């Protein structure tokens, strides 16, 4: 018999808060974490706004300055969110078998800040000045490795790289591993720290980013004014656990994970399939596994990037899955507040979805002004909504055509 899987701990580092309480309060209040670029002088770039993490201090999570110096920022964000999630779950206070305790943590880009720093050293000072920690700080699996080392998690370990779908895939695959008996608990999520001149220039030149000079008009999902996504950073981590063991140790349960879909458009390296067939298939797969028919009270945390192509495609995908019942869905894009956290987005948005279920409040899509006739569903615009929701779906759609959707249920 398959195991039930529940969420028993969560942690977050984000542009709207570096802990669960502040993150959730700001989402409910519609606080925008998008602002003008402060991390570097962006005078040479055509982009003006981003979603930066604020007031983050790695010393709050590391006892050694040396360990901080040997960790790229994406690893530090991952460690911070993982520490929060582990503390929240109290799982290490139980008698968990560490060989059945896993880590599924991914990053879309990995240590690109370290890449830029070490490339600069190579070009100006020669190869002998490149750090011996360059590769361990660069490679995308190292957040998972560092978290596993920190908590002695010797069970299944699976870093994932599927661009913006990364951490929805890590969570979905962790769900399957526990459901089918390969682990008892897994730290699952994603981390990203790619706000620098090189990465942003690349996204600008592939016509992905919003060029708005006004932070409040930077990320406007489903609004007719939308022109691109806002690049952001941070991390989200969840403790997924076998339901029986969670109940046995009297753990707090935020929600039950009940479905997962994973597909690929096989269409284009950056653009989504215009008919939304891959996204629809992933959403349908997660919904069916969860037993969702469309008649329930459902919240959808949409991918909702604020790009011209994505939002219409995602709207159409929901209509393909739910038909006329799509108009009854409570939908929102929390990216309107956080910006697009790339490989961390799926985890952070599933955290928002779990909190929405737990508290019965749907966070809004903020800064919505102008209706788009092609985006005609209920996007919970500008103000949070109280609703006794039963299920939530969180979808993530990445470059390369990767689609992932995770379904969760109120417990």
Short mmCIF file of C-alpha atoms in Angstrom, two decimals:
data_model
loop_
_atom_site.label_atom_id
_atom_site.label_comp_id
_atom_site.label_asym_id
_atom_site.label_seq_id
_atom_site.Cartn_x
_atom_site.Cartn_y
_atom_site.Cartn_z
CA UNK A 1 0.00 0.00 0.00
CA UNK A 2 1.25 3.50 -0.85
CA UNK A 3 2.31 5.80 1.98
CA UNK A 4 0.57 9.10 2.59
CA UNK A 5 2.94 12.08 2.46
CA UNK A 6 2.57 15.29 4.47
CA UNK A 7 4.38 18.60 4.93
CA UNK A 8 5.65 19.00 8.50
CA UNK A 9 8.16 21.84 8.24
CA UNK A 10 8.89 24.84 6.04
CA UNK A 11 11.55 27.51 5.64
CA UNK A 12 11.99 30.45 3.29
CA UNK A 13 14.37 33.19 2.24
CA UNK A 14 12.66 35.63 -0.13
CA UNK A 15 12.29 39.23 -1.28
CA UNK A 16 9.25 39.57 1.04
CA UNK A 17 10.67 37.92 4.14
CA UNK A 18 13.39 35.62 5.42
CA UNK A 19 11.19 33.48 7.65
CA UNK A 20 7.78 31.88 7.27
CA UNK A 21 5.89 34.35 9.46
CA UNK A 22 7.09 37.54 7.76
CA UNK A 23 6.87 35.94 4.31
CA UNK A 24 3.25 34.88 4.82
CA UNK A 25 2.14 38.12 6.48
CA UNK A 26 3.59 40.14 3.63
CA UNK A 27 1.94 37.94 1.00
CA UNK A 28 -1.44 38.31 2.69
CA UNK A 29 -0.96 42.06 2.95
CA UNK A 30 0.04 42.37 -0.72
CA UNK A 31 3.51 43.73 0.03
CA UNK A 32 5.67 44.08 -3.06
CA UNK A 33 9.25 42.84 -2.68
CA UNK A 34 10.24 44.16 -6.10
CA UNK A 35 12.35 47.31 -6.15
CA UNK A 36 15.00 49.10 -8.17
CA UNK A 37 18.27 47.18 -8.49
CA UNK A 38 20.50 47.76 -5.45
CA UNK A 39 22.92 44.81 -5.72
CA UNK A 40 25.10 46.44 -8.40
CA UNK A 41 25.24 49.44 -10.71
CA UNK A 42 22.84 48.51 -13.49
CA UNK A 43 23.60 51.57 -15.60
CA UNK A 44 24.85 49.45 -18.49
CA UNK A 45 21.74 47.25 -18.56
CA UNK A 46 18.26 47.82 -19.96
CA UNK A 47 16.62 46.44 -16.81
CA UNK A 48 15.82 48.53 -13.75
CA UNK A 49 14.04 46.33 -11.20
CA UNK A 50 14.54 43.00 -9.46
CA UNK A 51 13.49 41.04 -6.40
CA UNK A 52 16.43 41.03 -4.01
CA UNK A 53 16.62 39.27 -0.66
CA UNK A 54 17.00 41.89 2.06
CA UNK A 55 18.78 41.81 5.43
CA UNK A 56 20.10 38.28 5.01
CA UNK A 57 22.96 37.32 7.34
CA UNK A 58 24.52 33.89 6.74
CA UNK A 59 26.08 34.05 10.22
CA UNK A 60 22.61 33.30 11.56
CA UNK A 61 22.94 29.80 10.06
CA UNK A 62 26.67 29.04 10.02
CA UNK A 63 28.96 28.75 13.02
CA UNK A 64 32.11 29.18 10.94
CA UNK A 65 33.08 32.15 8.77
CA UNK A 66 35.25 29.74 6.79
CA UNK A 67 32.20 27.70 5.81
CA UNK A 68 30.47 30.87 4.63
CA UNK A 69 33.46 31.82 2.48
CA UNK A 70 33.38 28.37 0.90
CA UNK A 71 29.68 28.57 0.03
CA UNK A 72 28.13 30.40 -2.90
CA UNK A 73 25.15 32.59 -2.04
CA UNK A 74 22.70 30.07 -3.49
CA UNK A 75 24.09 27.50 -1.04
CA UNK A 76 23.72 29.95 1.86
CA UNK A 77 20.09 30.64 1.00
CA UNK A 78 19.44 26.90 0.76
CA UNK A 79 21.07 26.25 4.11
CA UNK A 80 19.10 29.02 5.81
CA UNK A 81 15.74 27.76 4.49
CA UNK A 82 16.65 24.15 5.31
CA UNK A 83 17.63 25.06 8.88
CA UNK A 84 14.30 26.81 9.33
CA UNK A 85 12.35 23.86 7.91
CA UNK A 86 14.18 21.29 10.04
CA UNK A 87 13.68 23.38 13.18
CA UNK A 88 10.02 23.93 12.32
CA UNK A 89 9.41 20.20 11.84
CA UNK A 90 11.40 19.09 14.91
CA UNK A 91 12.20 16.00 12.89
CA UNK A 92 15.70 15.65 14.34
CA UNK A 93 14.14 15.32 17.80
CA UNK A 94 12.55 12.06 16.64
CA UNK A 95 14.20 8.66 16.20
CA UNK A 96 14.36 8.98 12.41
CA UNK A 97 16.67 6.54 10.62
CA UNK A 98 19.22 8.85 8.92
CA UNK A 99 19.66 6.31 6.09
CA UNK A 100 15.99 6.94 5.22
CA UNK A 101 16.25 10.72 5.56
CA UNK A 102 16.86 12.34 2.17
CA UNK A 103 17.64 15.67 0.52
CA UNK A 104 16.11 16.71 -2.82
CA UNK A 105 17.32 20.27 -3.40
CA UNK A 106 17.88 21.87 -6.80
CA UNK A 107 18.95 25.12 -8.42
CA UNK A 108 18.25 26.36 -11.90
CA UNK A 109 21.59 28.14 -12.34
CA UNK A 110 23.76 27.24 -9.35
CA UNK A 111 26.81 29.22 -8.30
CA UNK A 112 26.94 31.84 -11.03
CA UNK A 113 28.18 34.53 -8.63
CA UNK A 114 31.18 32.34 -7.86
CA UNK A 115 31.66 31.77 -11.60
CA UNK A 116 31.82 35.52 -12.23
CA UNK A 117 34.23 36.10 -9.34
CA UNK A 118 36.62 33.31 -10.27
CA UNK A 119 36.51 34.15 -13.98
CA UNK A 120 37.55 37.68 -13.05
CA UNK A 121 40.49 36.31 -11.06
CA UNK A 122 41.55 34.08 -13.95
CA UNK A 123 41.43 36.89 -16.48
CA UNK A 124 43.28 39.46 -14.35
CA UNK A 125 45.59 37.43 -12.13
CA UNK A 126 46.08 34.09 -13.85
CA UNK A 127 44.97 30.47 -13.30
CA UNK A 128 46.91 29.97 -10.08
CA UNK A 129 44.64 32.50 -8.33
CA UNK A 130 41.44 30.55 -9.04
CA UNK A 131 40.02 29.20 -5.78
CA UNK A 132 40.31 25.46 -5.09
CA UNK A 133 36.69 25.77 -3.96
CA UNK A 134 35.58 27.17 -7.32
CA UNK A 135 33.99 23.94 -8.53
CA UNK A 136 32.37 22.90 -5.22
CA UNK A 137 30.85 26.40 -4.96
CA UNK A 138 29.72 26.44 -8.58
CA UNK A 139 28.02 23.13 -9.24
CA UNK A 140 24.27 23.01 -8.81
CA UNK A 141 24.17 19.86 -6.66
CA UNK A 142 26.22 21.37 -3.87
CA UNK A 143 23.31 22.96 -2.00
CA UNK A 144 21.85 19.46 -1.63
CA UNK A 145 25.23 18.10 -0.60
CA UNK A 146 25.83 20.81 1.99
CA UNK A 147 22.35 20.40 3.50
CA UNK A 148 22.77 16.61 3.68
CA UNK A 149 26.13 17.00 5.43
CA UNK A 150 24.67 19.50 7.90
CA UNK A 151 21.85 17.19 8.99
CA UNK A 152 23.45 13.79 8.45
CA UNK A 153 20.83 12.87 5.84
CA UNK A 154 22.18 9.70 4.23
CA UNK A 155 19.03 8.63 2.40
CA UNK A 156 18.01 9.34 -1.21
CA UNK A 157 19.60 12.50 -2.58
CA UNK A 158 18.47 14.07 -5.84
CA UNK A 159 19.42 17.54 -7.05
CA UNK A 160 17.22 18.61 -9.98
CA UNK A 161 17.84 21.18 -12.74
CA UNK A 162 14.72 21.99 -14.75
CA UNK A 163 15.02 25.78 -14.85
CA UNK A 164 11.95 27.43 -13.33
CA UNK A 165 10.31 24.06 -12.65
CA UNK A 166 13.27 22.86 -10.56
CA UNK A 167 11.88 22.90 -7.04
CA UNK A 168 8.40 21.74 -8.03
CA UNK A 169 10.19 18.72 -9.48
CA UNK A 170 12.32 18.18 -6.37
CA UNK A 171 9.18 18.23 -4.22
CA UNK A 172 7.25 16.01 -6.60
CA UNK A 173 10.04 13.46 -6.83
CA UNK A 174 10.48 13.51 -3.04
CA UNK A 175 6.75 12.89 -2.69
CA UNK A 176 7.03 9.84 -4.93
CA UNK A 177 10.08 8.52 -3.07
CA UNK A 178 8.25 8.61 0.26
CA UNK A 179 4.96 7.43 -1.21
CA UNK A 180 6.61 4.34 -2.67
CA UNK A 181 8.70 3.56 0.40
CA UNK A 182 12.21 4.67 -0.54
CA UNK A 183 12.48 7.20 2.30
CA UNK A 184 10.69 8.22 5.49
CA UNK A 185 11.35 11.96 5.22
CA UNK A 186 13.03 14.29 2.73
CA UNK A 187 14.17 17.91 2.82
CA UNK A 188 12.89 19.17 -0.54
CA UNK A 189 13.10 22.51 -2.29
CA UNK A 190 15.25 24.85 -4.32
CA UNK A 191 17.55 27.83 -4.13
CA UNK A 192 18.66 30.57 -6.49
CA UNK A 193 21.07 33.51 -6.29
CA UNK A 194 21.67 34.74 -9.83
CA UNK A 195 21.19 38.48 -9.55
CA UNK A 196 24.32 39.81 -11.22
CA UNK A 197 25.22 41.67 -14.41
CA UNK A 198 26.06 38.60 -16.49
CA UNK A 199 22.95 36.57 -15.72
CA UNK A 200 20.63 39.52 -16.12
CA UNK A 201 22.24 40.51 -19.42
CA UNK A 202 21.58 36.98 -20.67
CA UNK A 203 17.92 37.07 -19.67
CA UNK A 204 17.52 40.56 -21.18
CA UNK A 205 18.99 39.46 -24.49
CA UNK A 206 16.64 36.49 -24.75
CA UNK A 207 13.75 38.95 -24.29
CA UNK A 208 12.53 37.46 -21.00
CA UNK A 209 12.76 40.31 -18.46
CA UNK A 210 10.45 43.21 -17.74
CA UNK A 211 12.03 46.51 -18.76
CA UNK A 212 9.71 48.59 -16.61
CA UNK A 213 11.35 51.35 -14.59
CA UNK A 214 8.54 51.28 -12.01
CA UNK A 215 8.72 48.45 -9.44
CA UNK A 216 4.93 48.37 -9.14
CA UNK A 217 4.61 47.77 -12.88
CA UNK A 218 7.52 45.33 -13.10
CA UNK A 219 5.66 42.06 -12.56
CA UNK A 220 1.97 42.28 -13.45
CA UNK A 221 0.76 38.73 -14.13
CA UNK A 222 -2.41 38.31 -16.22
CA UNK A 223 -2.57 42.11 -16.68
CA UNK A 224 -2.65 43.40 -20.26
CA UNK A 225 0.37 45.64 -19.50
CA UNK A 226 2.68 42.72 -18.76
CA UNK A 227 5.96 42.70 -20.63
CA UNK A 228 8.28 40.19 -18.95
CA UNK A 229 9.27 38.66 -15.63
CA UNK A 230 11.21 40.24 -12.80
CA UNK A 231 14.32 38.32 -11.78
CA UNK A 232 14.44 37.43 -8.09
CA UNK A 233 16.32 35.21 -5.67
CA UNK A 234 15.97 33.18 -2.48
CA UNK A 235 15.15 29.66 -1.33
CA UNK A 236 12.25 27.54 -0.16
CA UNK A 237 12.48 24.24 1.73
CA UNK A 238 9.85 21.79 2.95
CA UNK A 239 10.03 18.70 5.11
CA UNK A 240 8.04 15.95 3.41
CA UNK A 241 7.32 13.04 5.70
CA UNK A 242 5.50 9.75 5.88
CA UNK A 243 2.09 10.51 7.39
CA UNK A 244 2.24 7.63 9.88
CA UNK A 245 5.57 8.75 11.34
CA UNK A 246 4.40 12.37 11.48
CA UNK A 247 1.29 11.38 13.43
CA UNK A 248 3.31 9.08 15.69
CA UNK A 249 5.58 11.91 16.78
CA UNK A 250 2.67 14.40 16.97
CA UNK A 251 4.16 16.70 14.33
CA UNK A 252 2.33 19.75 13.01
CA UNK A 253 0.95 18.92 9.57
CA UNK A 254 0.50 21.86 7.20
CA UNK A 255 -0.99 19.88 4.31
CA UNK A 256 -0.95 16.51 2.59
CA UNK A 257 0.80 16.11 -0.77
CA UNK A 258 -1.63 14.22 -2.97
CA UNK A 259 -0.54 14.56 -6.60
CA UNK A 260 2.30 15.38 -8.97
CA UNK A 261 2.59 15.93 -12.69
CA UNK A 262 5.80 16.13 -14.73
CA UNK A 263 5.82 16.72 -18.50
CA UNK A 264 7.77 18.46 -21.26
CA UNK A 265 6.46 20.56 -24.15
CA UNK A 266 9.26 19.29 -26.44
CA UNK A 267 8.63 22.47 -28.40
CA UNK A 268 11.11 25.34 -27.84
CA UNK A 269 14.08 26.21 -25.63
CA UNK A 270 12.41 29.26 -24.03
CA UNK A 271 8.85 29.73 -25.31
CA UNK A 272 5.99 27.65 -23.91
CA UNK A 273 3.85 25.62 -26.29
CA UNK A 274 1.18 28.12 -27.42
CA UNK A 275 -1.62 25.61 -26.89
CA UNK A 276 -0.45 24.82 -23.35
CA UNK A 277 -0.66 21.08 -23.93
CA UNK A 278 2.36 20.21 -21.77
CA UNK A 279 1.29 22.46 -18.91
CA UNK A 280 -2.25 21.14 -19.09
CA UNK A 281 -1.00 17.56 -19.02
CA UNK A 282 1.09 18.20 -15.88
CA UNK A 283 -1.79 19.95 -14.10
CA UNK A 284 -4.23 17.22 -15.15
CA UNK A 285 -1.85 14.51 -13.95
CA UNK A 286 -1.47 16.11 -10.51
CA UNK A 287 -5.19 16.81 -10.20
CA UNK A 288 -6.24 13.29 -11.14
CA UNK A 289 -3.76 11.65 -8.78
CA UNK A 290 -5.09 13.91 -6.02
CA UNK A 291 -8.69 13.01 -6.80
CA UNK A 292 -9.56 16.57 -7.79
CA UNK A 293 -12.57 16.82 -10.10
CA UNK A 294 -12.88 20.60 -10.38
CA UNK A 295 -16.02 20.73 -8.26
CA UNK A 296 -14.05 21.29 -5.05
CA UNK A 297 -12.98 24.67 -3.64
CA UNK A 298 -9.52 24.91 -5.22
CA UNK A 299 -6.66 27.40 -5.04
CA UNK A 300 -4.18 27.54 -7.91
CA UNK A 301 -0.84 29.22 -7.30
CA UNK A 302 -0.12 29.86 -10.95
CA UNK A 303 3.30 30.05 -12.54
CA UNK A 304 2.09 33.51 -13.57
CA UNK A 305 5.34 35.12 -14.66
CA UNK A 306 3.90 38.25 -16.23
CA UNK A 307 5.25 37.43 -19.69
CA UNK A 308 2.95 37.91 -22.69
CA UNK A 309 3.08 34.24 -23.73
CA UNK A 310 3.03 32.45 -20.37
CA UNK A 311 -0.07 33.96 -18.84
CA UNK A 312 -2.36 33.35 -21.81
CA UNK A 313 -0.99 29.82 -22.22
CA UNK A 314 -1.45 29.02 -18.53
CA UNK A 315 -5.00 30.40 -18.56
CA UNK A 316 -5.79 28.17 -21.53
CA UNK A 317 -4.14 25.16 -19.86
CA UNK A 318 -6.42 25.53 -16.82
CA UNK A 319 -9.42 25.70 -19.13
CA UNK A 320 -8.27 22.52 -20.88
CA UNK A 321 -8.11 20.70 -17.56
CA UNK A 322 -11.18 22.05 -15.79
CA UNK A 323 -13.45 23.26 -18.60
CA UNK A 324 -16.13 25.66 -17.35
CA UNK A 325 -15.11 24.87 -13.77
CA UNK A 326 -11.90 26.84 -14.44
CA UNK A 327 -13.95 29.99 -13.84
CA UNK A 328 -14.60 28.81 -10.26
CA UNK A 329 -10.90 28.39 -9.42
CA UNK A 330 -9.24 30.82 -7.02
CA UNK A 331 -6.03 31.69 -8.86
CA UNK A 332 -3.18 34.01 -7.94
CA UNK A 333 0.42 34.68 -8.85
CA UNK A 334 2.57 35.40 -5.82
CA UNK A 335 5.35 36.33 -8.27
CA UNK A 336 3.60 39.69 -8.43
CA UNK A 337 5.09 40.20 -4.95
CA UNK A 338 8.26 38.08 -4.92
CA UNK A 339 9.34 38.33 -8.53
CA UNK A 340 10.48 35.16 -10.28
CA UNK A 341 12.80 33.19 -8.00
CA UNK A 342 13.73 30.78 -10.82
CA UNK A 343 14.76 27.41 -9.36
CA UNK A 344 13.40 28.37 -5.94
CA UNK A 345 10.01 29.54 -7.25
CA UNK A 346 8.17 26.22 -7.11
CA UNK A 347 9.09 25.51 -3.50
CA UNK A 348 8.33 29.03 -2.30
CA UNK A 349 4.98 28.97 -4.10
CA UNK A 350 4.07 25.56 -2.65
CA UNK A 351 4.84 26.98 0.79
CA UNK A 352 2.43 29.83 0.02
CA UNK A 353 -0.13 27.25 -1.13
CA UNK A 354 0.24 25.17 2.04
CA UNK A 355 -0.18 28.26 4.21
CA UNK A 356 -3.23 29.26 2.17
CA UNK A 357 -4.80 25.87 2.89
CA UNK A 358 -3.78 25.92 6.53
CA UNK A 359 -5.20 29.38 7.18
CA UNK A 360 -7.99 29.59 4.59
CA UNK A 361 -6.61 32.73 2.95
CA UNK A 362 -5.72 33.15 -0.72
CA UNK A 363 -2.85 35.59 -1.32
CA UNK A 364 -3.50 38.14 -4.07
CA UNK A 365 -2.11 38.99 -7.46
CA UNK A 366 -1.08 42.58 -6.77
CA UNK A 367 -0.71 45.63 -9.04
CA UNK A 368 -3.42 44.32 -11.35
CA UNK A 369 -4.95 47.22 -13.32
CA UNK A 370 -5.85 46.39 -16.92
CA UNK A 371 -7.91 43.34 -17.86
CA UNK A 372 -6.70 41.15 -20.72
CA UNK A 373 -9.53 39.55 -22.67
CA UNK A 374 -7.41 36.42 -23.15
CA UNK A 375 -6.84 36.09 -19.39
CA UNK A 376 -10.41 35.94 -18.13
CA UNK A 377 -10.28 33.74 -15.01
CA UNK A 378 -10.42 34.78 -11.34
CA UNK A 379 -6.88 35.89 -10.43
CA UNK A 380 -7.68 37.18 -6.87
CA UNK A 381 -6.62 40.67 -7.83
CA UNK A 382 -5.05 43.16 -5.43
CA UNK A 383 -6.53 41.87 -2.14
CA UNK A 384 -6.31 38.57 -0.26
CA UNK A 385 -9.48 36.50 -0.03
CA UNK A 386 -10.76 34.35 2.82
CA UNK A 387 -11.99 31.02 1.52
CA UNK A 388 -12.42 27.55 2.94
CA UNK A 389 -10.30 25.89 0.27
CA UNK A 390 -9.88 22.11 0.18
CA UNK A 391 -7.09 21.67 -2.37
CA UNK A 392 -4.26 23.68 -3.86
CA UNK A 393 -2.34 23.23 -7.08
CA UNK A 394 1.05 24.86 -7.63
CA UNK A 395 2.39 24.88 -11.17
CA UNK A 396 5.86 25.68 -12.48
CA UNK A 397 6.84 25.96 -16.14
CA UNK A 398 10.49 26.21 -17.12
CA UNK A 399 12.79 26.95 -20.04
CA UNK A 400 13.29 23.83 -22.11
CA UNK A 401 9.55 23.17 -21.91
CA UNK A 402 9.67 21.58 -18.45
CA UNK A 403 6.30 21.53 -16.68
CA UNK A 404 5.60 20.47 -13.10
CA UNK A 405 2.55 20.66 -10.89
CA UNK A 406 2.13 19.62 -7.25
CA UNK A 407 -1.27 19.06 -5.61
CA UNK A 408 -1.83 19.37 -1.89
CA UNK A 409 -4.87 18.85 0.34
CA UNK A 410 -6.00 20.35 3.62
CA UNK A 411 -5.61 17.91 6.50
#
